[in-house]
Coordinates of C-alpha atoms in Angstrom, one line a residue:
X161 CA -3.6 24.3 9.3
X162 CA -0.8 25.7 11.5
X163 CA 2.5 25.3 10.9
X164 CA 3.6 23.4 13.6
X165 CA 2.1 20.8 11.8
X166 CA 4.6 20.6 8.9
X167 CA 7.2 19.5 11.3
X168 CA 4.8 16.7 13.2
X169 CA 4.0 14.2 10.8
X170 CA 5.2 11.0 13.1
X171 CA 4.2 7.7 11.7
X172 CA 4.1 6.0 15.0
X173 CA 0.6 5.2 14.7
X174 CA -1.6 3.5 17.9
X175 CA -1.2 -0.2 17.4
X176 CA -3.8 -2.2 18.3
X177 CA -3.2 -5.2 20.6
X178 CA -0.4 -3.5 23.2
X179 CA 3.1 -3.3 23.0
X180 CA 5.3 -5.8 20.5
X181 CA 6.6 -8.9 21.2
X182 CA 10.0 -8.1 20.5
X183 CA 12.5 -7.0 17.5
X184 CA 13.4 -8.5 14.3
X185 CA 15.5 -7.7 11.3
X186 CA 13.3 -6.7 8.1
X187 CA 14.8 -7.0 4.6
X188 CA 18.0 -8.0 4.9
X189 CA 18.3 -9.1 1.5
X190 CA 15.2 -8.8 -1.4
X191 CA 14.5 -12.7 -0.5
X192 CA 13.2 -11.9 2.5
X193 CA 10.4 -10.4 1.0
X194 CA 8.2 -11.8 -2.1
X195 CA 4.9 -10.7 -3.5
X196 CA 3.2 -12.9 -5.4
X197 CA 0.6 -10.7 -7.1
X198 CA -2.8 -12.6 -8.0
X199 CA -5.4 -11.4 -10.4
X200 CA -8.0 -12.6 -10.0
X201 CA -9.8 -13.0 -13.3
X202 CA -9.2 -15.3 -16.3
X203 CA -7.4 -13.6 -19.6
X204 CA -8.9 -14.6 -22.5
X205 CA -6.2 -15.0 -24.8
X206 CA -7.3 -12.5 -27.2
X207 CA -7.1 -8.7 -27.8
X208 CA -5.1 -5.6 -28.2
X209 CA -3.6 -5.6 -25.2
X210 CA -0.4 -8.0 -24.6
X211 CA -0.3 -9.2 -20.6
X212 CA 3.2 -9.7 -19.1
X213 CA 3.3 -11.8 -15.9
X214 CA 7.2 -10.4 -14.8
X215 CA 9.3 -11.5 -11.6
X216 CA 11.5 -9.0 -10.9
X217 CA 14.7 -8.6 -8.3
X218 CA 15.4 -5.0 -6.5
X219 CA 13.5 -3.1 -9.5
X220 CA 10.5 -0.5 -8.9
X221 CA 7.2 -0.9 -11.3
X222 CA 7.3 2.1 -12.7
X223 CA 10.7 1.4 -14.0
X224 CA 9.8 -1.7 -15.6
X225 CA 6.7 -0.2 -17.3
X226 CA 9.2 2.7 -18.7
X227 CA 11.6 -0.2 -20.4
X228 CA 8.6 -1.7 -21.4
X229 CA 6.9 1.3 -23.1
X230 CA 10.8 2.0 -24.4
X231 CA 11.0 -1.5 -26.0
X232 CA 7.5 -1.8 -27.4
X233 CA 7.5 1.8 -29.2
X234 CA 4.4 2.8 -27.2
X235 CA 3.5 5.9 -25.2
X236 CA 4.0 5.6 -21.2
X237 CA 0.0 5.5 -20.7
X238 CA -0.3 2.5 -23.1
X239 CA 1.2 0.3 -20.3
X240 CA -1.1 -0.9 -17.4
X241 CA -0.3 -2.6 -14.2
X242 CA -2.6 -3.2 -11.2
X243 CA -0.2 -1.6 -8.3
X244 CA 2.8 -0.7 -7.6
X245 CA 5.2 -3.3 -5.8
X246 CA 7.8 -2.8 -3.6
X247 CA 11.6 -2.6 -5.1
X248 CA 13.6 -4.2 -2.3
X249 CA 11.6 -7.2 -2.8
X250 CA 10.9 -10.0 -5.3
X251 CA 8.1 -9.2 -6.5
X252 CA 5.9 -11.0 -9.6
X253 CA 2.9 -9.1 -11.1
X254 CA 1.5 -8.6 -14.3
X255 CA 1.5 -5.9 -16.9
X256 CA -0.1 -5.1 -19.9
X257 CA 0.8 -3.4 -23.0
X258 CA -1.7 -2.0 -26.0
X259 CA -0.3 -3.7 -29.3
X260 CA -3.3 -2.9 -31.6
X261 CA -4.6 -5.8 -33.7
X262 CA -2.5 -6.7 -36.9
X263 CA 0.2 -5.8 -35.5
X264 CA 2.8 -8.0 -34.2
X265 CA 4.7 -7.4 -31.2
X266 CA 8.7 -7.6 -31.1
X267 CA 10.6 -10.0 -30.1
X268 CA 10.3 -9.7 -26.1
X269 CA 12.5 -7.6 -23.8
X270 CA 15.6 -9.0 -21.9
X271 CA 15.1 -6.9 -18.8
X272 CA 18.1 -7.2 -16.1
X273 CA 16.7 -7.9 -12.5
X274 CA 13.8 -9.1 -14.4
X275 CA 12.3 -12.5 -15.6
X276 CA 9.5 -12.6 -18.0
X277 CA 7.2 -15.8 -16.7
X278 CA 4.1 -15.7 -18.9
X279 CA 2.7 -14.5 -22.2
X280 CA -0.9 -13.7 -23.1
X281 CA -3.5 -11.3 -24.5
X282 CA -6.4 -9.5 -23.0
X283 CA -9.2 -7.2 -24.7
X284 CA -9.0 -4.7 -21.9
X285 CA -6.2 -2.6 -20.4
X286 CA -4.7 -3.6 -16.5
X287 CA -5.9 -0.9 -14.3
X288 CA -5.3 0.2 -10.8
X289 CA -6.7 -1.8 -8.2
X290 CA -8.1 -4.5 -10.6
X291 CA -6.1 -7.4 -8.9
X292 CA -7.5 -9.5 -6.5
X293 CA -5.2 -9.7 -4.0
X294 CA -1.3 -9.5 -3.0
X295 CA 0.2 -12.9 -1.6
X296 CA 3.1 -12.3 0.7
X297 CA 6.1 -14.8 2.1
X298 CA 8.2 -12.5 4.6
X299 CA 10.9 -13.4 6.5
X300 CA 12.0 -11.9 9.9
X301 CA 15.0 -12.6 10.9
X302 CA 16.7 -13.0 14.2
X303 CA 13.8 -12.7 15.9
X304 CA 14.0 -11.6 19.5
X305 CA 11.2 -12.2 22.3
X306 CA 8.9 -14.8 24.0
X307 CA 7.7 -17.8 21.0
X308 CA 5.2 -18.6 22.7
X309 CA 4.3 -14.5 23.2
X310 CA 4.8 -14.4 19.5
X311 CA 2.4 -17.2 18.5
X312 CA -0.1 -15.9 20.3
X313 CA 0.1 -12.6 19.1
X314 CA -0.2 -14.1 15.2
X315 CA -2.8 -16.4 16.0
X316 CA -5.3 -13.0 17.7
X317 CA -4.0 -11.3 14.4
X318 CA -5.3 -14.1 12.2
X319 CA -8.7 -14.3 14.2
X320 CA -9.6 -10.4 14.3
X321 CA -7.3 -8.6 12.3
X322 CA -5.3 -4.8 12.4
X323 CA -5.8 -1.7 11.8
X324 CA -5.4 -1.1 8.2
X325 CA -3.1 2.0 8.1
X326 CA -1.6 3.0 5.1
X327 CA 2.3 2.4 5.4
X328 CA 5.0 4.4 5.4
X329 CA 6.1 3.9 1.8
X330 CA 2.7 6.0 1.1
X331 CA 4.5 9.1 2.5
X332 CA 8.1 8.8 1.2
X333 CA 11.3 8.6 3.2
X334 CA 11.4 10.5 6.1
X335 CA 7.5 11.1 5.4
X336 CA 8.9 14.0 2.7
X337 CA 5.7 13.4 0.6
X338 CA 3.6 14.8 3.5
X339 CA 6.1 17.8 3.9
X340 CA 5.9 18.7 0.0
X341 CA 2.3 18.4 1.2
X342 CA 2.7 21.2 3.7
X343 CA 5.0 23.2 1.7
X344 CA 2.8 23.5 -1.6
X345 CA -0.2 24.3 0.2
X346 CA 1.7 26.9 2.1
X347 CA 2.4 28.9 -1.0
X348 CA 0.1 31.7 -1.9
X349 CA -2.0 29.6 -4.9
X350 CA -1.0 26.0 -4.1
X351 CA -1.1 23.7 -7.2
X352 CA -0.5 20.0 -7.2
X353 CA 0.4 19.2 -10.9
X354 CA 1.4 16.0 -12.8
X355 CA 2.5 12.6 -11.6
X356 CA 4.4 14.0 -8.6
X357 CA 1.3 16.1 -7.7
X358 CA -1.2 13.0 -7.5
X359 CA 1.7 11.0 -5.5
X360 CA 1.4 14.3 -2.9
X361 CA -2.7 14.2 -2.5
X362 CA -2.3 10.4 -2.3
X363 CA -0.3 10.6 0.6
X364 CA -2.2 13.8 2.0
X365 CA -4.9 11.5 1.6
X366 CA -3.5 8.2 3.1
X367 CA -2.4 10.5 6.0
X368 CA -6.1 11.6 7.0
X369 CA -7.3 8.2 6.6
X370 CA -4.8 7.0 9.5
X371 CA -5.7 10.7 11.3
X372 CA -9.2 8.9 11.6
X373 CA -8.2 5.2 12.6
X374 CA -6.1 6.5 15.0
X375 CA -8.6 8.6 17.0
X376 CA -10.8 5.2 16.9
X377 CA -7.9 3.5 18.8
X378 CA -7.7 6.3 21.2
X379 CA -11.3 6.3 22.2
X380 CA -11.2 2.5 23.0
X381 CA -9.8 -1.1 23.3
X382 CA -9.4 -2.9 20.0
X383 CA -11.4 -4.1 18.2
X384 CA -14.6 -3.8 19.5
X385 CA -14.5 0.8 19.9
X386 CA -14.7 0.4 16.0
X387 CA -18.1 -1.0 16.4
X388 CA -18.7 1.3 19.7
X389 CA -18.4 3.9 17.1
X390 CA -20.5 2.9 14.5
X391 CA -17.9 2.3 11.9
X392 CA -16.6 -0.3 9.8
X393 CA -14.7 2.0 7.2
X394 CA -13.3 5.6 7.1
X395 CA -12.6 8.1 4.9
X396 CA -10.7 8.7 2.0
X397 CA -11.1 12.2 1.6
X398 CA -12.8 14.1 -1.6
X399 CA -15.4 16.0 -3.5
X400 CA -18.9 15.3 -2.2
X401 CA -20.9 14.3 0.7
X402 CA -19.4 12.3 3.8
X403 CA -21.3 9.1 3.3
X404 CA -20.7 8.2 6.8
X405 CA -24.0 8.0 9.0
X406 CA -24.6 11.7 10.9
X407 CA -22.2 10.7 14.4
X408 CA -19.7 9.3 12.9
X409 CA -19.1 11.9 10.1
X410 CA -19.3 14.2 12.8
X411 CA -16.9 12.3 14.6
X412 CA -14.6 12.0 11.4
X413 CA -15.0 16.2 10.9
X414 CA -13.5 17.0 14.5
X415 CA -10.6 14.8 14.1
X416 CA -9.9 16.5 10.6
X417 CA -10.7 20.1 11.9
X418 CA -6.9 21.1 12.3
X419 CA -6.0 19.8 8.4
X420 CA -8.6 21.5 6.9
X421 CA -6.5 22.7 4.4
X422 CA -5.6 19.5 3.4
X423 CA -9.4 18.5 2.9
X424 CA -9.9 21.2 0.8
X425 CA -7.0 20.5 -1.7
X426 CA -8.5 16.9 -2.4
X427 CA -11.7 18.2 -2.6
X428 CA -10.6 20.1 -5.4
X429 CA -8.1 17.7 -7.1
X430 CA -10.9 16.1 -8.7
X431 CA -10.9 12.9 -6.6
X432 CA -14.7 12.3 -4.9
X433 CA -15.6 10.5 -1.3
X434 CA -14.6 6.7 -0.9
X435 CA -14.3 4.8 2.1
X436 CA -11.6 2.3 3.1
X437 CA -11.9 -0.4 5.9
X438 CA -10.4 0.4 8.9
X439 CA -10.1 -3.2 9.7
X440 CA -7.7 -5.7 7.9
X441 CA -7.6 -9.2 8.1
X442 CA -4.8 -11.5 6.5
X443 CA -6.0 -14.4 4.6
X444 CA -4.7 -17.7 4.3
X445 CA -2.5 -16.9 7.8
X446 CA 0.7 -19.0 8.3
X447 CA 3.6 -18.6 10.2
X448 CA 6.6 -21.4 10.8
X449 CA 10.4 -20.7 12.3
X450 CA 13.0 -21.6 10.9
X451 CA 15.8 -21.4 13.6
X452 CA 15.5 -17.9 14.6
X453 CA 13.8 -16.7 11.8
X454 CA 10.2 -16.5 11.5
X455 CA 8.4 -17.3 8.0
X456 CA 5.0 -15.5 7.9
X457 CA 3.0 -16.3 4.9
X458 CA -0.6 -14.3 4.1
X459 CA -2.9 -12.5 1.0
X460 CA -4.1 -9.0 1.5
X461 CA -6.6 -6.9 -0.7
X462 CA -5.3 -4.6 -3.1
X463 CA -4.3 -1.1 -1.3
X464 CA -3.1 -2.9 2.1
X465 CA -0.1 -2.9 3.2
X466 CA 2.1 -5.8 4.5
X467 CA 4.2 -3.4 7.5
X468 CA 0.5 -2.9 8.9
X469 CA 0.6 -6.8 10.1
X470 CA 3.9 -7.0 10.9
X471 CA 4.3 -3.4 13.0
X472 CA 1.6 -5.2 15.4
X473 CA 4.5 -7.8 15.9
X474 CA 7.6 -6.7 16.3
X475 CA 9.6 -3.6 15.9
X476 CA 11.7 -3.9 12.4
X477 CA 14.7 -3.0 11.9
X478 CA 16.2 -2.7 8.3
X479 CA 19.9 -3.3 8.0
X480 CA 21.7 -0.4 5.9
X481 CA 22.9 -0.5 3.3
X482 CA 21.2 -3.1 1.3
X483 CA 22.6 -3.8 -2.0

């Protein structure tokens, strides 16, 4: 990879369906932003493992699964959640902690910013991923721009969909986790170790997935050069065999050709070949205004990100600071 490239890393991905509709203010307070996080399967009451359901205010996950692990006696890897939730949000999800049997948990934690909703048990551990899906309520205020521009715009979104890029929370402020990226694999024996090691290759690898989806935009109008191309998902890069069919991972190869280094640090990290759609559709779409705010209601998979609807809308502007 040449360096030049540790100095590009713009986030101003290709949208899909032309220029914005206007502007509107994003996150001016945590309210205007709730996640609602839905599992997806029953608990069964029983078990070694004590679920938390948790509504929490302006907090991060990870701190909230360090207080718990800190209450409950318990190592940091005895504490499970399904994803990681945004902070400057209100954001409910569920967590689990391994109490083994016989032993009774203590009394539970007062946690400030957060609110502790439900109670249960579970024989298994929460794990990555194993939600079913994210519901959001966002609110974009002082919306600027044609309503009637707006609506229609929403309603083509609800009918075919976005591109489903990773957001920029994936690559840190400023995208720094892709330049800690560049600047570990520019060292003579590059090594990505611990926690802030796997955050690195997840963005490196969140950043060639977009590479990809973008070039598909490029090559054609929306939606219909995904199908042109033969593809329906693209790469999340790893050990093993491209699963794609022969063009298309030969399509996939040129695009990644100047970040080969980068393809050869996940390929080594231990992670193996997935694919992720490159197509995201809401579910359950609403939208309603309240004055000039607009109210957008919608569920999304686990590992899609809310910004990839709305950046197909309007530009967003976050007031700063935000307390």
């Amino acid at each position: 990879m040449s360096n030049s490239f540790a100095d590009d890393f713009s986030l101003d991905f290709p949208r899909a369906l032309g220029p914005v509709c206007g502007k509107a203010l994003f996150r001016r307070q945590c309210e205007d932003f709730e996640v609602d996080e839905i599992l997806g399967f029953e608990l069964s009451g029983e078990g070694e493992h004590l679920y938390l359901q948790i509504c929490k205010v302006n907090e991060n996950t990870r701190w909230v699964a360090h207080l718990l692990a800190d209450h409950f006696g318990v190592d940091g890897s005895a504490v499970g959640y399904a994803g990681l939730k945004d902070r400057r949000a209100v954001t409910t999800q569920w967590f689990s902690v391994h109490i083994p049997k016989g032993q009774e948990p203590p009394v539970l934690p007062d946690m400030p910013g957060c609110q502790i909703l439900s109670v249960t048990r579970h024989s298994r551990k929460l794990r990555p991923g194993a939600h079913g899906a994210n519901r959001f309520v966002i609110r974009l205020g002082e919306v600027s721009g044609s309503r009637d521009g707006i609506e229609a715009r929403l309603s083509t979104i609800a009918a075919g969909g976005v591109p489903n890029y990773f957001g920029e929370q994936r690559f840190g402020i400023g995208a720094g986790n892709l330049r800690e990226v560049a600047a570990i694999l520019a060292r003579p024996s590059p090594r990505f170790r611990g926690k802030r090691g796997g955050l690195y290759l997840s963005a490196a690898r969140s950043w060639l997935f977009n590479q990809v989806l973008a070039a598909h935009l490029k090559e054609g109008a929306w939606p219909d050069i995904v199908s042109a191309n033969g593809a329906s998902d693209g790469p999340l890069w790893g050990r093993g065999r491209n699963p794609a069919q022969p063009s298309l991972a030969a399509f996939e190869a040129e695009v990644l050709q100047p970040w080969q280094a980068w393809c050869h640090a996940l390929e080594h990290s231990g992670l193996k070949q997935e694919r992720r759609s490159l197509v995201l559709v809401p579910d359950a779409f609403s939208w309603r205004w309240q004055n000039a705010d607009l109210v957008l209601s919608f569920s999304l998979p686990p590992g899609a990100f809310a910004t990839a609807v709305l950046r197909e809308v309007a530009v967003l502007i976050v007031p700063e600071p935000m307390v």
